[in-house]
CSV table of C-alpha atoms in Angstrom, one decimal:
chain,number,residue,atom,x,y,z
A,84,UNK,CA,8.0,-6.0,-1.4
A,85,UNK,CA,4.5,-5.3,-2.2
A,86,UNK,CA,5.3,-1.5,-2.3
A,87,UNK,CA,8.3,-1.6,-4.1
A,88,UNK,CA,6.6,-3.4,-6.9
A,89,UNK,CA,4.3,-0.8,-7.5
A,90,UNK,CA,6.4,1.9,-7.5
A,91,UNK,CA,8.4,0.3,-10.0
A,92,UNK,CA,5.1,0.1,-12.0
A,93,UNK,CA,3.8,3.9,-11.5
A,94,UNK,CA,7.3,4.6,-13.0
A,95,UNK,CA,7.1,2.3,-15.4
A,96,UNK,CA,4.0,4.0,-17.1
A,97,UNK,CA,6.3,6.9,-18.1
A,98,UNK,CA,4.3,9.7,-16.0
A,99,UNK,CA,5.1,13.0,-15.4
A,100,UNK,CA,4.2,14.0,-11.7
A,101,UNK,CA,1.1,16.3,-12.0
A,102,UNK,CA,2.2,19.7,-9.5
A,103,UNK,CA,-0.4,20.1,-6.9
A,104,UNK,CA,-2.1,23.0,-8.8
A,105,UNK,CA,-2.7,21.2,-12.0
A,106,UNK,CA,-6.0,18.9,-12.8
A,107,UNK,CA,-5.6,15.3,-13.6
A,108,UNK,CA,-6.7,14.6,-16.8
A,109,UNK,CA,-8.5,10.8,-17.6
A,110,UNK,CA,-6.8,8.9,-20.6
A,111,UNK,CA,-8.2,9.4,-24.1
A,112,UNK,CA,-9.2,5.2,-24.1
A,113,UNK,CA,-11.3,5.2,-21.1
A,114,UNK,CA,-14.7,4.1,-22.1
A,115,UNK,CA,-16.0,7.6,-20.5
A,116,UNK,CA,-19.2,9.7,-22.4
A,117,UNK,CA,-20.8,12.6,-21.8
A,118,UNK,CA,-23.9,12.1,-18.4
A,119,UNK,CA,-26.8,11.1,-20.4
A,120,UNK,CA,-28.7,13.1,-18.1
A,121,UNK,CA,-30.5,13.6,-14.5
A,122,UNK,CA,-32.5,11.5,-12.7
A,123,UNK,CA,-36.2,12.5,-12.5
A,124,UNK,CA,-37.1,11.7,-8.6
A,125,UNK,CA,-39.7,12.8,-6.6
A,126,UNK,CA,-40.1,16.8,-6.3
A,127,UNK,CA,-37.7,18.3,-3.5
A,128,UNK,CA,-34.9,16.2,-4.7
A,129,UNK,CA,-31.9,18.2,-6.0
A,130,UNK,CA,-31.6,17.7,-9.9
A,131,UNK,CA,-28.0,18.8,-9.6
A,132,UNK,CA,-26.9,16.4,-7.2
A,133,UNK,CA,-29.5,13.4,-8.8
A,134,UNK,CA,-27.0,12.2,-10.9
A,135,UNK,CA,-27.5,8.4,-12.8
A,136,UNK,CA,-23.9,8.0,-14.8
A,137,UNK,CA,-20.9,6.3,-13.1
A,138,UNK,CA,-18.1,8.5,-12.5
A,139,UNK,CA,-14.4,7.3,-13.8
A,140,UNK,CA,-11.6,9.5,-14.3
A,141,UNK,CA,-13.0,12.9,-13.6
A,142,UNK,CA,-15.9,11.8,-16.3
A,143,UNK,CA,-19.6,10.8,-15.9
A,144,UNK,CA,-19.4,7.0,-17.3
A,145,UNK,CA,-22.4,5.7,-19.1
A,146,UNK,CA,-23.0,2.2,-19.9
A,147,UNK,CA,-24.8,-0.4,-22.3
A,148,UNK,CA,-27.8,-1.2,-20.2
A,149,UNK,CA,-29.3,1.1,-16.8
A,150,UNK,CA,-31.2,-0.6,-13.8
A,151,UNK,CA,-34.1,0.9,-11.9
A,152,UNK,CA,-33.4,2.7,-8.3
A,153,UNK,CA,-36.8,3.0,-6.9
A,154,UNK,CA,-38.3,4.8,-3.5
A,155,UNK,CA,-38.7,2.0,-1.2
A,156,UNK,CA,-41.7,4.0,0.9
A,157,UNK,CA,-44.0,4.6,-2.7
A,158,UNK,CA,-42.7,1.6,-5.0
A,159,UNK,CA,-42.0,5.0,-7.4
A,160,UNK,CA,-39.2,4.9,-9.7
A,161,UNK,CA,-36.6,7.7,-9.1
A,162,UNK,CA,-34.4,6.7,-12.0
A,163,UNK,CA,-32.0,4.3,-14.3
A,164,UNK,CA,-28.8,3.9,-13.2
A,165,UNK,CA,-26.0,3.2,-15.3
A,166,UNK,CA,-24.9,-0.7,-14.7
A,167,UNK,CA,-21.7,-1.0,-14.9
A,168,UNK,CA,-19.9,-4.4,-15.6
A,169,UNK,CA,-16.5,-5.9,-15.9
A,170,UNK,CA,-15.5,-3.5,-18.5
A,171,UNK,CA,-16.2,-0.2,-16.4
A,172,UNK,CA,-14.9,-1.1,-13.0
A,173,UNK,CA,-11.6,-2.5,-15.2
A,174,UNK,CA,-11.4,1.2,-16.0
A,175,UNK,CA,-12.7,2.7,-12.8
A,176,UNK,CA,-9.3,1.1,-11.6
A,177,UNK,CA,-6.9,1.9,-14.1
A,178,UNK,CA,-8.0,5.3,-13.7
A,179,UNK,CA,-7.0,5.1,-10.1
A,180,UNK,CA,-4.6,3.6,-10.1
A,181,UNK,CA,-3.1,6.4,-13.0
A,182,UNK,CA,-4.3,8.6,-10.4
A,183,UNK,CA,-2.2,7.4,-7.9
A,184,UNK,CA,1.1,7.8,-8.6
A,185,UNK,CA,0.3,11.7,-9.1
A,186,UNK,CA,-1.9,12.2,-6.1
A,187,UNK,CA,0.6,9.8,-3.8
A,188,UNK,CA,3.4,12.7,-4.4
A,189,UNK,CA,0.7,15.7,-3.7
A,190,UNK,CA,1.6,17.0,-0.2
A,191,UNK,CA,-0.5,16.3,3.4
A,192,UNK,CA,-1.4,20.2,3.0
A,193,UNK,CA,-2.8,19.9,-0.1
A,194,UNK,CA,-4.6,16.9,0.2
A,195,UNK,CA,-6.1,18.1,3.8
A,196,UNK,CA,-7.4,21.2,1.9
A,197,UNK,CA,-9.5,19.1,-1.1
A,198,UNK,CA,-10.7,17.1,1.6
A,199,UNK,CA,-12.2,19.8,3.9
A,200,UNK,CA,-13.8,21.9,1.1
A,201,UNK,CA,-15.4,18.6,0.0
A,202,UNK,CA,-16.5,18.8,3.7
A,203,UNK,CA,-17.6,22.1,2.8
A,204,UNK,CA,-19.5,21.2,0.5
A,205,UNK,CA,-21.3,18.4,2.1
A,206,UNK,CA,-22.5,20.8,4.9
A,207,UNK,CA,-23.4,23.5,2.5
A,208,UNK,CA,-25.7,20.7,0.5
A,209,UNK,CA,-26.4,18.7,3.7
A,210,UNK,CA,-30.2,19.1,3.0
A,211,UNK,CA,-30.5,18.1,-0.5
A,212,UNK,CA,-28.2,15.4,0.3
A,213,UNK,CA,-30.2,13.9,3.2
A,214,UNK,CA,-33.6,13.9,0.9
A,215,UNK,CA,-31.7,11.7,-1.2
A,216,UNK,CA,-30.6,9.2,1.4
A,217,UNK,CA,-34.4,9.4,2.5
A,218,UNK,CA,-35.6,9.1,-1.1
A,219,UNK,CA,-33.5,6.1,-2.0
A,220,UNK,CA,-33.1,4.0,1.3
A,221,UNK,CA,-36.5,5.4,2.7
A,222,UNK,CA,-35.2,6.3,6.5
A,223,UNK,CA,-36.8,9.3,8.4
A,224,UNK,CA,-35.2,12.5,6.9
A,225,UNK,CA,-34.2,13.3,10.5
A,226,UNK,CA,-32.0,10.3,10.6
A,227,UNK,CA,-30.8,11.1,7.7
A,228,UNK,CA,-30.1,14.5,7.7
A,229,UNK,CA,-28.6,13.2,10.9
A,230,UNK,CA,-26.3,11.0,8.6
A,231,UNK,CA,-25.0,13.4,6.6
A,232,UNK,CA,-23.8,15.1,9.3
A,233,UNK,CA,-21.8,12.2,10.7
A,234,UNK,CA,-20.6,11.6,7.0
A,235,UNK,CA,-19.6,14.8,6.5
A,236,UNK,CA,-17.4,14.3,10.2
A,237,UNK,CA,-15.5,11.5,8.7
A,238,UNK,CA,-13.9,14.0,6.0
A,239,UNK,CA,-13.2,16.8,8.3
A,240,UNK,CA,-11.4,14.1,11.1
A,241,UNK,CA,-9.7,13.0,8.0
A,242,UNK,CA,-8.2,16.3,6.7
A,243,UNK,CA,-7.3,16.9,9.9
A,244,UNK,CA,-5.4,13.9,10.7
A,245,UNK,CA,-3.9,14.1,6.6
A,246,UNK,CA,-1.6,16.3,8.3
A,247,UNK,CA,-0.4,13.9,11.1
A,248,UNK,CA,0.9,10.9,9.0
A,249,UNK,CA,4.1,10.3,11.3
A,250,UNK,CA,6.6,7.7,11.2
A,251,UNK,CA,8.1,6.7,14.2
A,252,UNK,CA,11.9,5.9,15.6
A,253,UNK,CA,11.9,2.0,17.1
A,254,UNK,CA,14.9,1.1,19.5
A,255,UNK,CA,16.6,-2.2,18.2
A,256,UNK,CA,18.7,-4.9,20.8
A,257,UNK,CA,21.6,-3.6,19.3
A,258,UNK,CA,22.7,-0.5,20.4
A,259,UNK,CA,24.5,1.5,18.0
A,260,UNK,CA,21.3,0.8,15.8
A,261,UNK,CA,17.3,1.9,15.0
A,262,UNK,CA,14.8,1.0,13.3
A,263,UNK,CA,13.2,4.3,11.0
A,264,UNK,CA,9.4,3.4,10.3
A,265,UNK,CA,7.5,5.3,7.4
A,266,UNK,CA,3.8,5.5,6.5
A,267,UNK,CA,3.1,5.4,3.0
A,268,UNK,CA,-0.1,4.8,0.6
A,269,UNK,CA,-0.9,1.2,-0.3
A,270,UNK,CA,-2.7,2.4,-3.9
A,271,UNK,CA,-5.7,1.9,-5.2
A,272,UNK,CA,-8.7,0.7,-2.5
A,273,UNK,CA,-11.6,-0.8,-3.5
A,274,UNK,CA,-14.7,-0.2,-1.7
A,275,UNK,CA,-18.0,-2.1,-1.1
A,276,UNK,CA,-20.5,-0.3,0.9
A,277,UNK,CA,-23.7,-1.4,1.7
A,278,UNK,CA,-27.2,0.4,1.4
A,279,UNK,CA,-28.3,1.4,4.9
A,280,UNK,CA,-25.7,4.2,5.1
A,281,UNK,CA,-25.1,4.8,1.9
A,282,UNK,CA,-23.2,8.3,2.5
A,283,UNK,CA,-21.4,7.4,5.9
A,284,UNK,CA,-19.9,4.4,4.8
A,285,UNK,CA,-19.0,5.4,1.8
A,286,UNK,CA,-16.8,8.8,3.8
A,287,UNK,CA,-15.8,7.2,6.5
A,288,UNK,CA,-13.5,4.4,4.2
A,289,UNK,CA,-12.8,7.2,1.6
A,290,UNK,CA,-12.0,9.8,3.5
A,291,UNK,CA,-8.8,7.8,5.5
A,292,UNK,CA,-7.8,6.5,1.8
A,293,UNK,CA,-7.5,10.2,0.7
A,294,UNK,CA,-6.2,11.4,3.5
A,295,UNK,CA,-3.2,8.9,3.2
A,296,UNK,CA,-2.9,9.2,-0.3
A,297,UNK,CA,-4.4,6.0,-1.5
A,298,UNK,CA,-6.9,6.1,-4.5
A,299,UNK,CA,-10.2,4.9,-4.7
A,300,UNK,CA,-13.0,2.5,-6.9
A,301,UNK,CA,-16.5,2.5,-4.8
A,302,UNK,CA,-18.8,0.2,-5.6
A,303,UNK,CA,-22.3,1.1,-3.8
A,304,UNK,CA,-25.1,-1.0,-3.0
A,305,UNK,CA,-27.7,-1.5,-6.1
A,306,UNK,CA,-30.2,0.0,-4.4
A,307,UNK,CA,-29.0,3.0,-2.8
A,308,UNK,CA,-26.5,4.2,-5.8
A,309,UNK,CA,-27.0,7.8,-5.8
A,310,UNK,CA,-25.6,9.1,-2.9
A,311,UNK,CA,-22.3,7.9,-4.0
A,312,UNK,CA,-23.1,9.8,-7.5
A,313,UNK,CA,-23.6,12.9,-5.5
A,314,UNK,CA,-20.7,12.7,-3.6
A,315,UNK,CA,-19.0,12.2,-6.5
A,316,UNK,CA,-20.3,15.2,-8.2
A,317,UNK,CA,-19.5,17.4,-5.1
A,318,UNK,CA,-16.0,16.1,-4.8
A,319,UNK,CA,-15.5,17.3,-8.3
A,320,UNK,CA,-16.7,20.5,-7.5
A,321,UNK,CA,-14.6,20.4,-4.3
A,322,UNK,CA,-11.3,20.0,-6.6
A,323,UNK,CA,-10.4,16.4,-6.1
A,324,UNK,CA,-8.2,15.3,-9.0
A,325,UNK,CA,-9.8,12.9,-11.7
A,326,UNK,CA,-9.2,9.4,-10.7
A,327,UNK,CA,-8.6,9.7,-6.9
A,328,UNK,CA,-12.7,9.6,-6.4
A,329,UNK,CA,-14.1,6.9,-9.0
A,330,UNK,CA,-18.0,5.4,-8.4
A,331,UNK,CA,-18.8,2.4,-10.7
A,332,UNK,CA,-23.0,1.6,-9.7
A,333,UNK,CA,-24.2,-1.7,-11.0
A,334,UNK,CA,-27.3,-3.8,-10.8
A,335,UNK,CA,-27.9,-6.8,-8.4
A,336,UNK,CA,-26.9,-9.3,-11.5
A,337,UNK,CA,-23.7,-7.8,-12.0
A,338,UNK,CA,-22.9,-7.3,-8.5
A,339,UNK,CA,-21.1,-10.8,-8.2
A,340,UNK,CA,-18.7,-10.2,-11.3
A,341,UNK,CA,-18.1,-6.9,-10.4
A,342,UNK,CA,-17.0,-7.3,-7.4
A,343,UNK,CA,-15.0,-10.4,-8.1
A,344,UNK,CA,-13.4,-8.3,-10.5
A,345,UNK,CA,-11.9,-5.5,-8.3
A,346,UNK,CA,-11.0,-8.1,-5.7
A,347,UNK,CA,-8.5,-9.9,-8.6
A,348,UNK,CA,-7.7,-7.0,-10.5
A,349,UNK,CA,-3.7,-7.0,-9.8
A,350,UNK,CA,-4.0,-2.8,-9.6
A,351,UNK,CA,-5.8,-2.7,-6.8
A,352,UNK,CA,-4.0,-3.2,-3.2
A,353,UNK,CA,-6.7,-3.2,-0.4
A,354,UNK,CA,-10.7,-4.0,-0.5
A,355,UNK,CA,-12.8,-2.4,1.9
A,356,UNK,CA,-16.4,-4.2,2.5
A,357,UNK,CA,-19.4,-3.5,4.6
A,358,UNK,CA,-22.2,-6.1,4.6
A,359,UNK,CA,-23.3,-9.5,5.0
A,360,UNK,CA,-21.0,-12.3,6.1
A,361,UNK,CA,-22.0,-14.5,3.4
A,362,UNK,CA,-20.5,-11.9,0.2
A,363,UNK,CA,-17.5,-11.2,2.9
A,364,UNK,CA,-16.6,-14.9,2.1
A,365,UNK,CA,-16.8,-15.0,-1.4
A,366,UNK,CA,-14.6,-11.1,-1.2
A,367,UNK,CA,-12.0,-12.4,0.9
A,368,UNK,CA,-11.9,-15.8,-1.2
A,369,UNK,CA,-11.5,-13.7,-4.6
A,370,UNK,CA,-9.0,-11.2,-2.7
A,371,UNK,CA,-6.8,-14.5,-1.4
A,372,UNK,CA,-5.1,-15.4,-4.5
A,373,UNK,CA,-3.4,-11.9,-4.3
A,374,UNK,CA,-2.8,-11.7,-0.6
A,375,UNK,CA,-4.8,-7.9,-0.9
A,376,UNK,CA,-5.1,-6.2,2.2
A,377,UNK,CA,-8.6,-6.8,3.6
A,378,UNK,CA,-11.2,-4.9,6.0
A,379,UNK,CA,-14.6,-5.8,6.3
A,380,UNK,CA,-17.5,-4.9,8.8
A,381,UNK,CA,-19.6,-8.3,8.8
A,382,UNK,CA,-23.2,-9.9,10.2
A,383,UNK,CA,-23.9,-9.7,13.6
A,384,UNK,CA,-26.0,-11.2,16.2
A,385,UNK,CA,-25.7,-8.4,18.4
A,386,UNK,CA,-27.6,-9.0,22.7
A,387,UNK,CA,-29.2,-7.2,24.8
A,388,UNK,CA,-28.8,-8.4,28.1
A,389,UNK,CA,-30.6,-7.2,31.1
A,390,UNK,CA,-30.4,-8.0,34.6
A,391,UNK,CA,-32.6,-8.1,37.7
A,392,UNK,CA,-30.5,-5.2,39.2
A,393,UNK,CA,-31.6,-2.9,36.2
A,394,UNK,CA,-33.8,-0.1,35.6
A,395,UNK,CA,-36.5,-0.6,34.1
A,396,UNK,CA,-37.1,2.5,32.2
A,397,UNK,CA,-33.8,2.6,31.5
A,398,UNK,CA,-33.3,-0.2,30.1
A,399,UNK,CA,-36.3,0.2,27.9
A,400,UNK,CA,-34.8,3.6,27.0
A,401,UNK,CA,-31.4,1.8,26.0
A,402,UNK,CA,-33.3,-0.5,23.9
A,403,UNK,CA,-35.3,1.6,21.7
A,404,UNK,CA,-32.7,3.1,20.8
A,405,UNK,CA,-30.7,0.2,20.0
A,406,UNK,CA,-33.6,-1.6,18.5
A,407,UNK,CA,-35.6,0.7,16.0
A,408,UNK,CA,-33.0,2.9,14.5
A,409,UNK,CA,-33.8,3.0,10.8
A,410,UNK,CA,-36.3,0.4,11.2
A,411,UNK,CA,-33.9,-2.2,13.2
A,412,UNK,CA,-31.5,-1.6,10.1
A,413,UNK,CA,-28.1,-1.0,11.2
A,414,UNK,CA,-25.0,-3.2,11.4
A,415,UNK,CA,-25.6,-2.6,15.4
A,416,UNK,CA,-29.0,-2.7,16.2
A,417,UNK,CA,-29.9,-5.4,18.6
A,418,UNK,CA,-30.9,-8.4,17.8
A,419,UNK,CA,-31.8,-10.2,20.5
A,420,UNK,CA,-33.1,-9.6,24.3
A,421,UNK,CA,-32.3,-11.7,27.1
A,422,UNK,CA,-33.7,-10.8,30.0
A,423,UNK,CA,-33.8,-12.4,33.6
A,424,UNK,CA,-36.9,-13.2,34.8
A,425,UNK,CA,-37.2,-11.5,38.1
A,426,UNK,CA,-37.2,-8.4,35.7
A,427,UNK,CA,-38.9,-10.0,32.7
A,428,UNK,CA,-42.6,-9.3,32.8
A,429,UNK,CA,-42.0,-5.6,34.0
A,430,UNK,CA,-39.4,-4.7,30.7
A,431,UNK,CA,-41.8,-6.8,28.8
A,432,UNK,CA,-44.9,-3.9,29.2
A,433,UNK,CA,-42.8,-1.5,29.4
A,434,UNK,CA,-41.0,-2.0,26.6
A,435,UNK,CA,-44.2,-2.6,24.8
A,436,UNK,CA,-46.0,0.7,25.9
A,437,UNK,CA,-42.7,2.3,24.6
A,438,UNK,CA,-43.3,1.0,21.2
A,439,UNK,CA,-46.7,1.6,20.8
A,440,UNK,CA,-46.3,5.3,22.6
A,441,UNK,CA,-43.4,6.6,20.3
A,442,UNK,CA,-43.1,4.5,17.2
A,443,UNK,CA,-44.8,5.9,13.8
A,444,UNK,CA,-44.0,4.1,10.6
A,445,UNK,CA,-45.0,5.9,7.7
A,446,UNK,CA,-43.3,7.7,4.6
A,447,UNK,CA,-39.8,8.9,5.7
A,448,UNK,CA,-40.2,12.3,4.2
A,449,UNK,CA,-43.4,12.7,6.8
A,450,UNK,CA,-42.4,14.9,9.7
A,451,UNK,CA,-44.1,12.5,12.2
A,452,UNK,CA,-42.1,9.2,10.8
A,453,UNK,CA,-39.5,6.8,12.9
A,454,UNK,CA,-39.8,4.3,11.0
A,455,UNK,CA,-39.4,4.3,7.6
A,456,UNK,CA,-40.0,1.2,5.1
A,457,UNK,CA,-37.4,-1.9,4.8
A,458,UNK,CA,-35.1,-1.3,1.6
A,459,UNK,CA,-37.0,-3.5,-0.3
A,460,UNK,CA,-39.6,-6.4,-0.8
A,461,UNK,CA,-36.9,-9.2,0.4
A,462,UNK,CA,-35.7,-7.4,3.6
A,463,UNK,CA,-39.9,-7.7,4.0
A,464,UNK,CA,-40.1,-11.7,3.5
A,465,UNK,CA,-37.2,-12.3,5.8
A,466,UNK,CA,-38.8,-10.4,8.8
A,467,UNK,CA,-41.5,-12.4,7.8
A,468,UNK,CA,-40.3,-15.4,8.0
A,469,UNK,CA,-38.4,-15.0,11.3
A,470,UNK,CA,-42.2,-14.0,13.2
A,471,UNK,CA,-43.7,-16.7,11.4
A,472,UNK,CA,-41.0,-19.5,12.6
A,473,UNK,CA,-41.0,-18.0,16.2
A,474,UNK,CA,-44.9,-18.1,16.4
A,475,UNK,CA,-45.0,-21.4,15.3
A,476,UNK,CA,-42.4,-22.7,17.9
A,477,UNK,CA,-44.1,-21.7,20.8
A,478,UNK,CA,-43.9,-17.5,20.6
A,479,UNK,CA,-46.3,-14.9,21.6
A,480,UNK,CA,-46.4,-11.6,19.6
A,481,UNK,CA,-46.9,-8.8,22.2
A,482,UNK,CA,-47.2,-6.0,19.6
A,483,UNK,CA,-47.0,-5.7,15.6
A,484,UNK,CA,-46.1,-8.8,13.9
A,485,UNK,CA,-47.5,-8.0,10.3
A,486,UNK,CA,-46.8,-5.7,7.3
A,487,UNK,CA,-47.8,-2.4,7.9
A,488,UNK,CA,-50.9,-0.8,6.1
A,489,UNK,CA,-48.9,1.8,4.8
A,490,UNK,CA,-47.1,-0.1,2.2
A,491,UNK,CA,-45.3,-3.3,0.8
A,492,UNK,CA,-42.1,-2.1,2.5
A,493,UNK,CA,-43.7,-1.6,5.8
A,494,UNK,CA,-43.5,-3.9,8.8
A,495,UNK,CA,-45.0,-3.4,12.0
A,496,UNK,CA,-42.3,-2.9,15.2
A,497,UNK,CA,-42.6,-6.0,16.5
A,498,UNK,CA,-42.2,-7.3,19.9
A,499,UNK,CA,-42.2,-11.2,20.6
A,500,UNK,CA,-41.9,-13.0,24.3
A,501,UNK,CA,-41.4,-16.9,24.6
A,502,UNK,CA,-38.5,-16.8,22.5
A,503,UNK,CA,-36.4,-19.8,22.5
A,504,UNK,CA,-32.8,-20.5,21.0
A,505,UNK,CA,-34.1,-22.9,18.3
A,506,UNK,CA,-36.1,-19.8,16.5
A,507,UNK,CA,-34.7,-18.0,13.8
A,508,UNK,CA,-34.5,-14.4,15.4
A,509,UNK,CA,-32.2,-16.4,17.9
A,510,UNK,CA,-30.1,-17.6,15.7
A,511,UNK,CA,-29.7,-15.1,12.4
A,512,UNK,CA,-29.3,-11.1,12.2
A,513,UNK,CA,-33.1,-10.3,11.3
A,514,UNK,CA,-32.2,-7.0,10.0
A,515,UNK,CA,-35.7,-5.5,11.0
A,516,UNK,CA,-38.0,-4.2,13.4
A,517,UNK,CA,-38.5,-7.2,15.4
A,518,UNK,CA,-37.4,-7.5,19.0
A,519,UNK,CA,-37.3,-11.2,20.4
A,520,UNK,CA,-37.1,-11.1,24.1
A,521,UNK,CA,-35.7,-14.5,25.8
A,522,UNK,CA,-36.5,-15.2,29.3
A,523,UNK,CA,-33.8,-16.1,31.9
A,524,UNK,CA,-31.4,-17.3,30.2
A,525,UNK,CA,-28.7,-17.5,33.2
A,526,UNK,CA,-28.3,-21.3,32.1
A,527,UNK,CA,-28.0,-20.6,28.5
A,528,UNK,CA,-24.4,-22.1,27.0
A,529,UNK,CA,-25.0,-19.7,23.9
C-alpha cells in the first residue's frame, strides 16, 4: 500500500519522465548557491576533491553557519564545513525524492553504467581519495588506501548486480493459480554513516539504493564529512542525475535535529544507520511513527575466545588483526579476550611481544604508522576511563596503558590481564586500542 501511495504522489507532482540521456535539473526554490569555495587542508590533499558545501540537487549547498573538520593526528584545521540544519536536509529530500520518480523509470542498463564509471572514477582518484580519509579520520594511508578500494568494490558489485533485479514465479495451493513477485524501488533512503569508514559505508548502502533505483539523502559523521563531499563531486562527474546522490554535512549540535528530521520526513521510505546503539534507539523511535523501513549496524561487544587446544602464534596472529585495525576502531574489532588458562600465560607474552614488535603509532600519513590517532579527544577519555576502572579493580597493565607521546589523539596499544566481568572493557564496546584478556572463564554464565 505503501508503494502505491507513492506512486500516486510522483504522478501527482505533474512530472515529465526525464529519458535516460537527459540531466536532471534541481527546482528553481531549492535553497542551493554557488560552492563558496575549497577547503585549505594539509599539502598533498587534492583541492579538487576537498570540497566544504553540501551537495543537493546536482548543486553545491551552502549554509548560514560552517563547523570545523580538523586532522585528528596534528589538532590542524583542514576546513569549515557547511552545517546544514532542518531546512537543508528538508531539501536534500525533496530533491530526491523529485529525483526519483525519473531515475525509478531509467533502465538496469543505464543505471549499471553511471554506477561503474563512478567506480571508474573512484579507482582513477583512489589516491587522492585515501589521503583524505587519512587526513580527516587519521588511519594509516595504507588502510585507507586499502579502503577505497573496498569502497570502490561495493559500486562495481552493485552495477553488476543492477542488472539482475529478478522477480520470481511462487506456486500457490491452488493449482490453476501463481503468485507473480516483482522488485521495485522503495524511494528515497536516508543514510547515517558513521566516521571510521567514512567512504565504505557510505558505497556500500548507496551503491544497492542506486543500483535498485531508490534515491538517496546521506548524512555523514561530523567529523569525517569530506569524503562524502568528494564522492559527491566524483559522482557528478561520473553522470549521476541531480538528486539521486544528495550529501547534507552538519555539526555535532545539529546532528540530533537533523537526523530526526529525515527519520519523520513523510518523503523518505527507508533509513539506513551505522553507529552506536544508543542514536539507533532514538532513529528507530523517530522512524516508528511512520513504520519506515529500517537497517542499522549497531554496538558490539564482540570475544575472542581461545582454547587450550590452540596455537599459540596463531592465535596471537588472529588477534592482532582483529584487535588493532585502525587503532581498535572498527564496528568488529574485538573487544574482549577470554582465554583458558592452561593456555593463558603463553598467549599473554606472546601476545605482548607481538604488540610491542609490530605496532607503531604515529601520524597516519608516516610510512612506518599502524596506528593512527583516535577520531578525536572523547574517543581518548573513554579509553581512559575503561584502563583506569580496570586497574583500579584488580588489573594489571602488561603493555601501554597511557596517551601516547605523539599527540592528544594518541593512546598507547594496550594490553590488560586480571580482567574481571565487573570492569568496564567487559562490559561496553571500548572502541580503542585496549585488549582485556580474561582468564578461564569456562564457568562464566556471560
Amino acid at each position: 500500500m505503501a508503494t502505491c501511495f507513492r506512486l500516486r504522489s510522483c504522478l501527482a507532482l505533474h512530472l515529465p519522465r526525464t529519458p535516460p540521456s537527459r540531466v536532471l535539473r534541481p527546482r528553481a526554490d531549492y535553497p542551493v548557491a554557488r560552492i563558496r569555495g575549497y577547503a585549505r587542508g594539509p599539502a598533498g590533499l587534492s583541492s579538487a576533491l576537498l570540497r566544504t558545501d553540501g551537495f543537493v540537487g546536482g548543486s553545491w549547498l551552502s549554509a548560514a553557519a560552517t563547523f570545523p573538520v580538523h586532522d585528528p593526528a596534528s589538532g590542524a584545521e583542514l576546513g569549515l564545513v557547511a552545517d546544514c540544519g532542518v531546512p537543508e536536509a528538508r531539501a536534500a529530500v525533496r530533491a530526491a525524492y523529485e529525483a526519483f520518480c525519473s531515475w525509478r523509470g531509467v533502465s538496469a542498463k543505464e543505471r549499471s553504467s553511471l554506477l561503474r564509471k563512478w567506480y571508474d572514477l573512484m579507482i582513477q582518484n583512489k589516491d587522492d581519495l585515501a589521503k583524505i580519509i587519512t587526513a580527516e579520520s587519521g588511519k594509516p594511508l595504507k588502510e585507507a588506501q586499502g579502503e577505497i578500494l573496498y569502497s570502490a568494490n561495493f559500486l562495481e558489485w552493485f552495477s553488476e548486480e543492477a542488472r539482475r533485479v529478478y522477480g520470481d514465479i511462487i506456486y500457490t495451493p491452488a493449482k490453476e493459480k501463481r503468485g507473480l513477485v516483482l522488485k521495485q524501488p522503495l524511494g528515497v533512503a536516508a543514510v547515517i554513516t558513521p566516521w571510521n569508514f567514512p567512504s565504505a559505508m557510505i558505497t556500500r548502502k548507496v551503491g544497492a539504493a542506486l543500483a535498485a533505483g531508490c534515491t538517496v539523502v546521506v548524512k555523514p559523521a561530523e567529523d569525517t564529512p569530506f569524503s562524502a563531499l568528494a564522492l559527491a563531486a566524483l559522482a557528478d562527474q561520473a553522470g549521476i542525475p541531480p538528486g539521486v546522490y544528495n550529501v547534507i554535512p552538519c555539526s555535532q549540535k545539529k546532528a540530533k535535529e537533523v537526523g530526526e528530521a529525515l527519520c519523520t520526513d513523510p518523503l523518505v521510505s527507508k533509513i539506513s544507520f551505522t553507529g552506536s546503539t544508543a542514536t539507533g534507539k532514538v532513529l528507530l523511535h523517530h522512524a516508528a511513527n511512520s513504520v519506515k523501513r529500517v537497517s542499522m549496524e549497531l554496538g558490539g561487544h564482540a570475544p575472542f575466545i581461545v582454547f587450550d587446544s590452540a596455537n599459540v602464534d596463531q592465535a596471537v596472529a588472529g588477534a592482532m588483526a582483529s584487535k588493532f585495525r585502525n587503532s581498535g576502531q572498527t564496528c568488529v574489532c574485538s573487544n574482549r579476550f577470554l582465554v583458558q588458562r592452561g593456555i593463558h600465560d603463553s598467549f599473554v607474552k606472546k601476545f605482548a611481544e607481538a604488540i610491542k614488535t609490530n605496532l607503531h603509532v604515529g601520524n597516519g600519513f608516516e610510512e612506518r604508522t599502524t596506528q593512527g590517532p583516535l577520531i578525536n579527544e572523547k574517543a581518548v577519555e573513554k579509553v581512559e576511563k575503561h584502563v583506569s576502572d580496570a586497574i583500579s579493580k584488580g588489573a594489571t597493565v602488561v603493555t601501554g596503558g597511557k596517551r601516547h607521546q605523539v599527540g592528544k589523539n594518541f593512546f598507547e596499544p594496550t594490553l590488560l590481564s586480571n580482567v574481571t566481568r565487573d570492569m568496564l572493557c567487559s562490559q561496553e564496546e571500548t572502541f580503542g586500542p585496549v585488549a582485556p584478556v580474561i582468564k578461564d572463564f569456562a564457568d562464566d554464565p556471560s
